[in-house]
Every structure is written in C-alpha cells, then in structure tokens.
Amino acid sequence: MLNGEKKLARPLRWAMVGGGRLSQVGYKHRSGALHDNTAFQLVAGAFDIDADRGRDFGVHLGLDADRCYADYRELFSRERQHEEGIEVVTIATPNGTHYEITKAALEAGLHVICEKPLFFTSQQAREVKALAAQKNRIVGVTYGYSGHPMLLQMRQMIASGEIGEVRMVDMRYTHGFSASDSADKFEAQKWRVDPAVAGPSFVLGDLSTHTFYISQLVLPELKLQSLLCDRQSFIASRAPLEDNAMVMMRYHGGAVGRMWTSSVDAGSMNAQQIRVIGSKASLQWCDWLPNELRYEVQNQPSQLLHHGMAYLDQAALAEDRLGALHTEGLTDAWANIYLRCALAIDAKNRGDETALANLIYPDIDAGLEGVRWVENCVRSADSGAIWVNYE
Ligand code: NAD
C-alpha cells in the first residue's frame, strides 16, 4: 500500500513543456506527479505556446517568475546554468512537437516523460531510443490509464494460467465528442485533425495507443503477426485522418484480436475496455469501473474482483492507496505512472540496471510500439483495408 512515504532520497527537480492554462492534459500531469508521493518537485516550465500566458500561469502555480520561460530552448539552456537546475522534463504539447523537444531535452542531459502518441514514425522512436541510451537517460510515456492497479492483477492472473491459453483479445476505446464537425472549432481538436500536427492518424494515435499499451502490459508475451485496419472519416473535412477505425489482428501462436476506436461513437462519454478470453475463462477491465476486474470462468458464477482486497496479487496491492472501502480514480492511476517513472529515473541515476529491468513502466519501447501500431494500421487502411504483416 502506498501512503505517501518517500521512495527516493529527494524529489526530482521537474519542469513541464506545454500543459498550460488552457490545455486538456496539463493538470493530469501535475496532479499525478505531485499527488501523494515525494518524487517530483515542479520548479520550472515553458507551459504555453503564448509566452506571456505561460509565464503568468507558472507564477500562478507558485513558481518563481524567473524560472517560467518563453520556450523550451530557453528552459533547457537557462536551467543548465542554474545550480539546482531541472533533472527531468515532461512534454505535454501537441504531437508534432514531441520529437524535436524530446531530442533537445536528451541533448541537454534531461530525463524525459512525454505524451503519447510519442512521435510520427517508428524510425524517429528508434533514433531517440539510441540517443537516450547514449545519454544514459530515461524516456517515459504517459499512458495514464495503465496505472490502474487492477491491470497488474490481470497481468498476473493471465501469466499464472487462470484463464488457460489465450485465444482472443477484444479492445475498444471510443467516445462521441467529435460526432459533429462543430468539435473541430476547439483549439485542442483543431490540431488533432491536422496531419501536420497530429501525425498520420487521429483516433488510432489519440485513443487506441492507450488500449494497445494496456494489451501489452497484461499480455507481455503476445506479439502481433498481422493486422487489417479499416479507417473512416465520418466528418469528411477530417480526411485523410480517421475519426473511426476497426482493426482485426492475428498474433503469433494463433490468438486473434480486434480493436474499435472512435470519436464519433455518438452519446458515448468515454468507453475503454479490454477483454482477454482464454480456453478456460475470461478477464475484463473497463476504465469507467477501474477498481474492478471481471473474472468469468466457464460454467461458474462470474466474479468481480475489487481493488484493495487481500485476495489480490501483491503487485496490485502495492499501488493501492485508499483501501477497498474507497474509490480510486484516474489521478491515482497517473500518480502510479509518475512514481514508476521516478523510480526508473532514480535507478538509472544510480546505475542500478537490475532494478530498472524489474520495473514495469511505460518506457521508450512502449512509446515506440504505440507509434509502430499506428504505422501498421495506417499502412493497412491506406492500402485498401488489407491484411498486412506487422512490421
Ligand atoms: P491542448 O491543445 O489542449 O494543449 C496543448 C498545450 O501545449 C497548450 O497549453 C499549448 O499552449 C501548449 N503548447 C503548444 N505548443 C507548445 C510549445 N511549442 N511549447 C510550449 N507549449 C506549447 O492539447 P492536449 O489535449 O493537452 O494534448 C497535448 C498532448 O497530450 C498531446 O500529445 C495529446 O495526445 C496528449 N494527451 C494525452 C492524454 C493522456 O491521457 N495521456 C490526454 C489528453 C492529451
């Protein structure tokens, strides 16, 4: 159980690029990183594309005005000269900027925590992976939902054979907030449907990379062999970017899967779900009831496993904060991801590669795999929705 005691000798000096006053995701980073652990201390930032607004925002977060910078270049160069300069930076800007800012941060000797989808191409991700290795730095990726402890329970139950041999993986991440073109007037949506800023996809990158990572978290051994993706732009002005996609998958070893991702699932607030079906039983988790895991054994009454209960695996209990009596939510999940990233950074700083190898956190490979997933889906869809080998 986590109770706020420190896990690192001292908090890491942390800055943000993006995540400013009007951003959608900035607060999730701050509330996650600073939630209930002593791992991070926010000391600087370049929070906004509008330098004055970014500075004003930083001051209202309680930072020193002279550590609220106009842009990431000034942030990295000035902090390098500061005797207590930043050690790690979060990048929470629109997709098209992640690559150049991550590279600049690594070059400046910083650890990086970056938003998804990490980059536009897997080639970029491989290049940055090599750079991070050369600089001896961590790149973490904020697949925030993956921090819900019941997913570690799911991972452990699949690994210990409780559902038998895995046959099917059924995934969905949909909402209805882009069902009409009026959604595209908002700043946070405008760039999402512009390939120059969003990259080669809209919902595949924006939504399904989360669920795809969750599938890799709970099924680390399962590898994709081929897939078929069909993508649509129901709002025509969004073409070539899709607002809906359906993907069929074949895994090595014979298992199959499917993913439905959509922002035009009219009436849906937010529906992310993964169901893993084995030869004996199934496990199902959804992000609107994240404290529960449905366990259904053929010919037996179904069970709802609940967070914080003593019957759970130690890995799931270790990240519980509130106990079974109370509901945990997205902020707790983000706090777990941030804490895991902090532990990875700390292990890297201490040269403890064994500890690092034993940590489960969304690392550069997880970011790379998300980019690769999008690339393969787009290649299939744009070739006429055909089966393609997973490259
Ligand atoms: P947004 O448009 O709402 O906010 C972007 C923020 O970045 C704004 O504050 C903007 O001023 C700032 N910004 C833009 N360019 C900048 C630059 N060059 N330097 C400094 N600041 C800059 O976007 P958003 O919805 O917050 O998304 C940002 C990123 O987070 C995207 O990559 C998106 O995919 C990701 N995201 C992830 C999650 C998640 O659950 N992990 C949720 C939402 C968004």
Short mmCIF file of C-alpha atoms and ligand atoms in Angstrom, two decimals:
data_model
loop_
_atom_site.label_atom_id
_atom_site.label_comp_id
_atom_site.label_asym_id
_atom_site.label_seq_id
_atom_site.Cartn_x
_atom_site.Cartn_y
_atom_site.Cartn_z
CA MET A 1 0.00 0.00 0.00
CA LEU A 2 1.22 3.50 -0.79
CA ASN A 3 0.85 6.04 1.99
CA GLY A 4 2.95 8.97 0.81
CA GLU A 5 6.28 7.94 2.32
CA LYS A 6 9.22 8.84 0.15
CA LYS A 7 10.65 6.26 -2.26
CA LEU A 8 13.56 8.42 -3.46
CA ALA A 9 16.22 10.14 -1.37
CA ARG A 10 14.86 13.52 -2.53
CA PRO A 11 12.31 14.73 -5.08
CA LEU A 12 13.47 15.15 -8.67
CA ARG A 13 13.62 18.74 -9.92
CA TRP A 14 10.92 18.72 -12.60
CA ALA A 15 9.71 21.04 -15.38
CA MET A 16 6.92 20.95 -17.94
CA VAL A 17 6.84 21.99 -21.57
CA GLY A 18 3.20 22.59 -22.55
CA GLY A 19 0.31 21.64 -20.31
CA GLY A 20 -0.57 25.32 -19.88
CA ARG A 21 -3.66 27.08 -18.56
CA LEU A 22 -5.99 26.04 -21.39
CA SER A 23 -4.58 22.62 -22.09
CA GLN A 24 -6.56 19.44 -21.69
CA VAL A 25 -3.88 17.28 -20.18
CA GLY A 26 -1.60 19.56 -18.12
CA TYR A 27 -3.43 19.16 -14.82
CA LYS A 28 -3.38 15.35 -15.13
CA HIS A 29 0.42 15.53 -15.18
CA ARG A 30 0.69 17.87 -12.21
CA SER A 31 -1.91 16.07 -10.12
CA GLY A 32 -0.29 12.72 -10.97
CA ALA A 33 3.31 13.75 -10.34
CA LEU A 34 2.59 15.71 -7.17
CA HIS A 35 -0.34 13.62 -5.90
CA ASP A 36 0.80 11.63 -2.91
CA ASN A 37 4.44 10.97 -3.29
CA THR A 38 7.60 12.90 -2.76
CA ALA A 39 9.13 12.01 -6.10
CA PHE A 40 8.79 15.29 -8.03
CA GLN A 41 9.07 18.99 -7.30
CA LEU A 42 7.81 21.35 -10.02
CA VAL A 43 10.44 24.10 -10.27
CA ALA A 44 10.31 25.44 -13.84
CA GLY A 45 8.39 25.40 -17.10
CA ALA A 46 7.63 26.66 -20.59
CA PHE A 47 3.95 25.94 -20.28
CA ASP A 48 2.40 27.62 -23.27
CA ILE A 49 2.87 28.49 -26.93
CA ASP A 50 1.94 32.02 -25.79
CA ALA A 51 4.99 33.03 -23.72
CA ASP A 52 3.24 35.68 -21.57
CA ARG A 53 0.31 33.42 -20.75
CA GLY A 54 2.75 30.61 -19.94
CA ARG A 55 4.74 32.81 -17.58
CA ASP A 56 1.63 34.10 -15.85
CA PHE A 57 0.35 30.54 -15.49
CA GLY A 58 3.63 29.32 -13.99
CA VAL A 59 3.59 32.12 -11.43
CA HIS A 60 0.01 31.17 -10.51
CA LEU A 61 1.23 27.59 -9.98
CA GLY A 62 3.61 29.02 -7.41
CA LEU A 63 6.84 29.01 -9.44
CA ASP A 64 9.47 31.74 -9.41
CA ALA A 65 8.78 34.09 -12.33
CA ASP A 66 12.38 33.82 -13.50
CA ARG A 67 12.01 30.06 -13.95
CA CYS A 68 8.93 30.41 -16.20
CA TYR A 69 10.44 30.55 -19.67
CA ALA A 70 9.28 31.69 -23.11
CA ASP A 71 10.03 28.38 -24.82
CA TYR A 72 11.70 25.01 -24.34
CA ARG A 73 15.05 26.14 -25.75
CA GLU A 74 15.34 28.90 -23.14
CA LEU A 75 14.12 26.49 -20.45
CA PHE A 76 16.79 23.90 -21.22
CA SER A 77 19.69 26.34 -21.69
CA ARG A 78 18.95 28.54 -18.67
CA GLU A 79 18.25 25.62 -16.34
CA ARG A 80 21.58 24.09 -17.31
CA GLN A 81 23.27 27.10 -15.78
CA HIS A 82 21.13 27.03 -12.64
CA GLU A 83 22.96 25.44 -9.70
CA GLU A 84 19.81 23.49 -8.82
CA GLY A 85 18.63 23.08 -12.40
CA ILE A 86 15.95 20.68 -13.62
CA GLU A 87 16.66 16.95 -13.96
CA VAL A 88 13.54 15.76 -15.74
CA VAL A 89 11.04 17.37 -18.09
CA THR A 90 7.51 16.45 -19.11
CA ILE A 91 6.47 17.18 -22.68
CA ALA A 92 2.71 17.78 -22.89
CA THR A 93 2.46 19.64 -26.19
CA PRO A 94 0.65 18.66 -29.42
CA ASN A 95 2.06 15.52 -31.09
CA GLY A 96 4.06 17.19 -33.87
CA THR A 97 6.44 18.82 -31.38
CA HIS A 98 7.31 15.73 -29.29
CA TYR A 99 10.22 14.57 -31.42
CA GLU A 100 12.20 17.79 -31.56
CA ILE A 101 11.57 18.68 -27.89
CA THR A 102 12.47 15.17 -26.67
CA LYS A 103 15.70 15.22 -28.64
CA ALA A 104 16.60 18.67 -27.32
CA ALA A 105 15.86 17.57 -23.74
CA LEU A 106 18.05 14.47 -24.04
CA GLU A 107 20.83 16.55 -25.59
CA ALA A 108 20.53 18.85 -22.57
CA GLY A 109 21.09 15.83 -20.29
CA LEU A 110 17.50 15.57 -19.04
CA HIS A 111 15.28 12.59 -18.41
CA VAL A 112 12.02 12.86 -20.37
CA ILE A 113 8.40 11.98 -19.72
CA CYS A 114 6.48 12.51 -22.95
CA GLU A 115 2.89 12.35 -24.06
CA LYS A 116 1.52 9.79 -26.49
CA PRO A 117 1.49 9.19 -29.41
CA LEU A 118 5.21 9.53 -28.88
CA PHE A 119 6.30 10.52 -32.41
CA PHE A 120 5.11 10.29 -36.02
CA THR A 121 7.37 7.40 -37.15
CA SER A 122 8.99 4.35 -35.59
CA GLN A 123 12.24 5.47 -37.22
CA GLN A 124 12.13 8.62 -35.07
CA ALA A 125 11.42 6.49 -31.99
CA ARG A 126 14.36 4.19 -32.71
CA GLU A 127 16.64 7.20 -33.19
CA VAL A 128 15.53 8.70 -29.87
CA LYS A 129 15.88 5.34 -28.12
CA ALA A 130 19.51 5.24 -29.25
CA LEU A 131 20.05 8.83 -28.14
CA ALA A 132 18.53 8.11 -24.70
CA ALA A 133 20.83 5.09 -24.32
CA GLN A 134 23.84 7.16 -25.33
CA LYS A 135 22.93 9.89 -22.83
CA ASN A 136 22.05 7.34 -20.12
CA ARG A 137 18.60 8.85 -19.69
CA ILE A 138 15.02 7.56 -19.37
CA VAL A 139 12.15 8.34 -21.71
CA GLY A 140 8.77 7.50 -20.12
CA VAL A 141 5.39 7.78 -21.83
CA THR A 142 2.20 8.83 -20.05
CA TYR A 143 -0.20 6.03 -20.83
CA GLY A 144 -2.07 7.23 -17.76
CA TYR A 145 -4.86 4.64 -17.62
CA SER A 146 -2.30 1.85 -17.46
CA GLY A 147 -1.53 2.87 -13.87
CA HIS A 148 -4.75 1.36 -12.53
CA PRO A 149 -3.60 -1.47 -10.19
CA MET A 150 -6.29 -3.92 -11.37
CA LEU A 151 -4.37 -4.19 -14.66
CA LEU A 152 -1.40 -5.62 -12.76
CA GLN A 153 -3.83 -8.12 -11.26
CA MET A 154 -4.99 -9.01 -14.78
CA ARG A 155 -1.39 -9.43 -15.93
CA GLN A 156 -0.58 -11.74 -13.01
CA MET A 157 -3.73 -13.89 -13.46
CA ILE A 158 -3.06 -14.39 -17.18
CA ALA A 159 0.60 -15.23 -16.50
CA SER A 160 -0.33 -17.80 -13.86
CA GLY A 161 -2.69 -19.56 -16.27
CA GLU A 162 -6.01 -18.71 -14.60
CA ILE A 163 -7.80 -18.21 -17.91
CA GLY A 164 -5.98 -21.00 -19.75
CA GLU A 165 -4.50 -20.47 -23.17
CA VAL A 166 -5.18 -17.00 -24.57
CA ARG A 167 -7.46 -17.13 -27.63
CA MET A 168 -8.88 -13.65 -28.15
CA VAL A 169 -8.24 -10.04 -27.16
CA ASP A 170 -11.17 -7.67 -27.55
CA MET A 171 -10.37 -3.96 -27.20
CA ARG A 172 -12.27 -0.74 -27.50
CA TYR A 173 -11.60 2.91 -26.88
CA THR A 174 -14.41 5.13 -28.10
CA HIS A 175 -16.22 8.37 -27.26
CA GLY A 176 -18.70 10.58 -29.05
CA PHE A 177 -17.26 14.04 -28.54
CA SER A 178 -16.31 14.51 -32.22
CA ALA A 179 -19.62 13.23 -33.60
CA SER A 180 -20.23 16.56 -35.36
CA ASP A 181 -17.85 18.94 -37.13
CA SER A 182 -18.55 21.65 -34.53
CA ALA A 183 -16.00 19.83 -32.33
CA ASP A 184 -13.25 20.86 -34.75
CA LYS A 185 -13.58 24.55 -33.79
CA PHE A 186 -11.94 23.98 -30.41
CA GLU A 187 -8.18 24.58 -30.13
CA ALA A 188 -7.43 21.15 -28.66
CA GLN A 189 -9.33 19.48 -31.51
CA LYS A 190 -8.14 21.65 -34.44
CA TRP A 191 -4.62 20.24 -34.32
CA ARG A 192 -5.88 16.69 -33.74
CA VAL A 193 -7.38 16.62 -37.24
CA ASP A 194 -4.43 18.35 -38.93
CA PRO A 195 -1.89 15.76 -40.17
CA ALA A 196 0.94 18.30 -39.92
CA VAL A 197 0.47 18.46 -36.13
CA ALA A 198 -1.37 15.26 -35.21
CA GLY A 199 0.66 12.89 -37.41
CA PRO A 200 -0.62 10.08 -39.62
CA SER A 201 -3.77 9.38 -37.57
CA PHE A 202 -6.42 10.92 -35.34
CA VAL A 203 -8.17 8.34 -33.11
CA LEU A 204 -5.72 5.50 -33.73
CA GLY A 205 -2.97 7.61 -32.16
CA ASP A 206 -5.09 9.69 -29.81
CA LEU A 207 -7.13 6.87 -28.27
CA SER A 208 -6.17 3.36 -29.29
CA THR A 209 -2.48 3.69 -28.37
CA HIS A 210 -3.65 3.69 -24.71
CA THR A 211 -5.58 0.43 -25.07
CA PHE A 212 -2.88 -1.14 -27.21
CA TYR A 213 -0.34 -0.42 -24.46
CA ILE A 214 -2.70 -1.92 -21.88
CA SER A 215 -2.84 -5.10 -24.01
CA GLN A 216 0.95 -5.23 -23.97
CA LEU A 217 1.00 -4.65 -20.22
CA VAL A 218 -1.36 -7.53 -19.45
CA LEU A 219 -0.06 -9.82 -22.23
CA PRO A 220 3.68 -9.13 -22.44
CA GLU A 221 4.38 -12.36 -24.33
CA LEU A 222 1.73 -11.90 -27.04
CA LYS A 223 3.18 -10.46 -30.26
CA LEU A 224 1.32 -9.25 -33.32
CA GLN A 225 1.86 -11.10 -36.57
CA SER A 226 -0.52 -9.27 -38.93
CA LEU A 227 -3.47 -6.92 -38.94
CA LEU A 228 -6.22 -5.44 -41.09
CA CYS A 229 -7.37 -1.88 -40.40
CA ASP A 230 -10.32 -0.08 -41.93
CA ARG A 231 -10.50 3.62 -41.11
CA GLN A 232 -13.16 6.22 -41.88
CA SER A 233 -13.52 10.00 -41.74
CA PHE A 234 -17.24 10.32 -41.00
CA ILE A 235 -16.68 14.07 -40.89
CA ALA A 236 -15.27 14.43 -44.40
CA SER A 237 -13.15 17.51 -43.64
CA ARG A 238 -11.01 15.33 -41.33
CA ALA A 239 -9.76 13.15 -44.19
CA PRO A 240 -7.20 11.67 -44.51
CA LEU A 241 -7.29 11.38 -40.72
CA GLU A 242 -9.84 8.95 -39.35
CA ASP A 243 -12.44 9.59 -36.67
CA ASN A 244 -13.30 5.88 -36.55
CA ALA A 245 -11.27 2.72 -37.12
CA MET A 246 -11.73 -1.00 -36.78
CA VAL A 247 -8.77 -3.34 -36.64
CA MET A 248 -8.57 -7.12 -36.78
CA MET A 249 -5.39 -8.78 -35.52
CA ARG A 250 -3.62 -12.11 -35.66
CA TYR A 251 -0.99 -12.87 -33.05
CA HIS A 252 1.92 -15.29 -33.25
CA GLY A 253 0.77 -18.57 -31.75
CA GLY A 254 -2.79 -18.46 -33.08
CA ALA A 255 -4.62 -15.94 -30.86
CA VAL A 256 -6.67 -13.23 -32.59
CA GLY A 257 -7.87 -9.78 -31.58
CA ARG A 258 -9.86 -6.73 -32.54
CA MET A 259 -9.79 -3.04 -31.69
CA TRP A 260 -12.55 -0.48 -32.24
CA THR A 261 -11.55 3.13 -31.74
CA SER A 262 -13.77 6.10 -32.41
CA SER A 263 -14.51 9.69 -31.52
CA VAL A 264 -17.89 9.58 -33.32
CA ASP A 265 -19.50 6.96 -31.04
CA ALA A 266 -22.42 9.37 -30.54
CA GLY A 267 -23.67 9.52 -26.97
CA SER A 268 -20.69 7.71 -25.51
CA MET A 269 -18.84 9.68 -22.84
CA ASN A 270 -15.72 7.51 -22.76
CA ALA A 271 -15.59 3.76 -23.17
CA GLN A 272 -12.27 1.99 -22.94
CA GLN A 273 -12.33 -1.74 -22.38
CA ILE A 274 -10.17 -4.83 -22.74
CA ARG A 275 -11.43 -8.40 -22.51
CA VAL A 276 -8.97 -11.28 -22.73
CA ILE A 277 -10.59 -14.61 -23.50
CA GLY A 278 -8.76 -17.82 -22.69
CA SER A 279 -9.55 -21.51 -23.11
CA LYS A 280 -10.99 -21.73 -19.55
CA ALA A 281 -12.11 -18.25 -18.60
CA SER A 282 -12.12 -14.53 -19.45
CA LEU A 283 -10.92 -11.37 -17.74
CA GLN A 284 -12.42 -7.97 -18.47
CA TRP A 285 -11.46 -4.47 -17.34
CA CYS A 286 -13.01 -1.16 -18.31
CA ASP A 287 -11.85 2.33 -17.45
CA TRP A 288 -15.22 3.57 -16.22
CA LEU A 289 -15.16 0.96 -13.43
CA PRO A 290 -11.39 0.81 -12.96
CA ASN A 291 -11.49 -0.60 -9.44
CA GLU A 292 -13.00 -3.87 -10.63
CA LEU A 293 -11.84 -6.83 -12.67
CA ARG A 294 -14.45 -9.20 -14.04
CA TYR A 295 -13.37 -12.84 -13.91
CA GLU A 296 -15.65 -15.27 -15.70
CA VAL A 297 -14.91 -19.00 -15.58
CA GLN A 298 -16.94 -21.14 -17.96
CA ASN A 299 -19.82 -22.92 -16.11
CA GLN A 300 -19.23 -20.99 -12.88
CA PRO A 301 -20.83 -17.83 -11.47
CA SER A 302 -18.87 -14.77 -12.60
CA GLN A 303 -16.73 -12.90 -10.05
CA LEU A 304 -15.95 -9.23 -9.58
CA LEU A 305 -12.51 -8.76 -8.07
CA HIS A 306 -12.21 -5.48 -6.18
CA HIS A 307 -9.19 -3.24 -5.61
CA GLY A 308 -7.56 -3.20 -2.21
CA MET A 309 -8.74 -6.68 -1.22
CA ALA A 310 -6.31 -9.10 0.43
CA TYR A 311 -7.01 -11.82 -2.15
CA LEU A 312 -5.27 -9.77 -4.87
CA ASP A 313 -1.71 -10.19 -6.07
CA GLN A 314 0.99 -8.24 -4.21
CA ALA A 315 1.78 -6.18 -7.33
CA ALA A 316 -1.80 -4.85 -7.43
CA LEU A 317 -1.92 -4.25 -3.68
CA ALA A 318 1.43 -2.45 -3.62
CA GLU A 319 -0.01 0.51 -5.56
CA ASP A 320 -3.25 0.77 -3.62
CA ARG A 321 -3.67 3.98 -1.65
CA LEU A 322 -7.16 4.22 -0.23
CA GLY A 323 -8.12 0.67 0.67
CA ALA A 324 -11.03 -1.34 -0.64
CA LEU A 325 -13.67 0.81 1.05
CA HIS A 326 -12.98 3.84 -1.17
CA THR A 327 -12.96 4.52 -4.89
CA GLU A 328 -9.66 5.20 -6.65
CA GLY A 329 -9.60 7.12 -9.91
CA LEU A 330 -7.61 8.50 -12.81
CA THR A 331 -5.41 10.74 -10.66
CA ASP A 332 -4.31 7.72 -8.64
CA ALA A 333 -3.50 5.86 -11.87
CA TRP A 334 -1.44 8.80 -13.17
CA ALA A 335 0.31 9.04 -9.80
CA ASN A 336 1.33 5.39 -10.16
CA ILE A 337 2.75 6.02 -13.64
CA TYR A 338 4.67 9.08 -12.44
CA LEU A 339 6.00 7.21 -9.43
CA ARG A 340 7.12 4.31 -11.63
CA CYS A 341 8.89 6.79 -13.94
CA ALA A 342 10.58 8.41 -10.93
CA LEU A 343 11.80 5.01 -9.73
CA ALA A 344 13.15 4.29 -13.23
CA ILE A 345 14.98 7.63 -13.31
CA ASP A 346 16.37 7.03 -9.84
CA ALA A 347 17.58 3.53 -10.79
CA LYS A 348 19.17 4.92 -13.95
CA ASN A 349 20.89 7.70 -11.99
CA ARG A 350 22.27 5.14 -9.52
CA GLY A 351 23.38 2.82 -12.34
CA ASP A 352 21.12 0.05 -10.98
CA GLU A 353 20.22 -1.66 -14.25
CA THR A 354 18.83 -4.71 -12.40
CA ALA A 355 16.26 -2.60 -10.57
CA LEU A 356 15.45 -0.84 -13.85
CA ALA A 357 14.90 -4.12 -15.69
CA ASN A 358 12.46 -5.27 -12.99
CA LEU A 359 10.30 -2.13 -13.13
CA ILE A 360 7.05 -2.21 -15.08
CA TYR A 361 6.55 1.25 -16.54
CA PRO A 362 5.72 2.72 -19.97
CA ASP A 363 9.22 3.23 -21.33
CA ILE A 364 10.65 4.25 -24.71
CA ASP A 365 9.83 0.78 -26.09
CA ALA A 366 6.20 1.24 -25.08
CA GLY A 367 6.22 4.59 -26.90
CA LEU A 368 7.89 3.04 -29.93
CA GLU A 369 5.34 0.20 -30.01
CA GLY A 370 2.48 2.71 -29.99
CA VAL A 371 3.95 4.51 -32.99
CA ARG A 372 4.54 1.18 -34.73
CA TRP A 373 0.94 0.13 -34.08
CA VAL A 374 -0.36 3.33 -35.72
CA GLU A 375 2.04 2.95 -38.66
CA ASN A 376 0.89 -0.59 -39.40
CA CYS A 377 -2.80 0.31 -39.05
CA VAL A 378 -2.43 3.27 -41.42
CA ARG A 379 -0.46 1.20 -43.93
CA SER A 380 -3.21 -1.44 -43.97
CA ALA A 381 -6.08 1.06 -44.18
CA ASP A 382 -4.47 3.17 -46.90
CA SER A 383 -3.72 0.09 -48.99
CA GLY A 384 -7.47 -0.63 -49.12
CA ALA A 385 -8.04 -2.24 -45.71
CA ILE A 386 -5.96 -5.32 -46.43
CA TRP A 387 -4.12 -7.77 -44.19
CA VAL A 388 -0.50 -6.64 -43.72
CA ASN A 389 2.36 -8.31 -41.91
CA TYR A 390 3.17 -6.47 -38.70
CA GLU A 391 6.44 -4.68 -39.32
P1 NAD B 1 -4.05 21.15 -25.94
O1 NAD B 1 -4.12 21.72 -27.29
O2 NAD B 1 -5.27 21.17 -25.06
O3 NAD B 1 -2.89 21.84 -25.07
C1 NAD B 1 -1.56 21.96 -25.58
C2 NAD B 1 -0.76 22.82 -24.61
O4 NAD B 1 0.58 22.89 -25.09
C3 NAD B 1 -1.26 24.26 -24.53
O5 NAD B 1 -1.06 24.72 -23.22
C4 NAD B 1 -0.34 24.99 -25.51
O6 NAD B 1 -0.23 26.37 -25.26
C5 NAD B 1 0.96 24.28 -25.26
N1 NAD B 1 1.93 24.31 -26.35
C6 NAD B 1 1.74 24.06 -27.67
N2 NAD B 1 2.90 24.13 -28.33
C7 NAD B 1 3.86 24.43 -27.42
C8 NAD B 1 5.27 24.65 -27.48
N3 NAD B 1 5.95 24.55 -28.63
N4 NAD B 1 5.93 24.97 -26.32
C9 NAD B 1 5.26 25.06 -25.16
N5 NAD B 1 3.93 24.86 -25.04
C10 NAD B 1 3.24 24.54 -26.16
O7 NAD B 1 -3.55 19.66 -26.11
P2 NAD B 1 -3.77 18.44 -25.10
O8 NAD B 1 -5.09 17.81 -25.33
O9 NAD B 1 -3.42 18.87 -23.72
O10 NAD B 1 -2.70 17.40 -25.66
C11 NAD B 1 -1.31 17.59 -25.51
C12 NAD B 1 -0.63 16.23 -25.68
O11 NAD B 1 -1.13 15.36 -24.66
C13 NAD B 1 -0.95 15.53 -27.00
O12 NAD B 1 0.19 14.81 -27.43
C14 NAD B 1 -2.08 14.56 -26.66
O13 NAD B 1 -2.09 13.42 -27.49
C15 NAD B 1 -1.72 14.19 -25.24
N6 NAD B 1 -2.85 13.81 -24.39
C16 NAD B 1 -2.70 12.70 -23.61
C17 NAD B 1 -3.69 12.32 -22.74
C18 NAD B 1 -3.46 11.11 -21.86
O14 NAD B 1 -4.42 10.58 -21.29
N7 NAD B 1 -2.23 10.66 -21.72
C19 NAD B 1 -4.89 13.06 -22.65
C20 NAD B 1 -5.01 14.20 -23.47
C21 NAD B 1 -3.98 14.57 -24.31
#
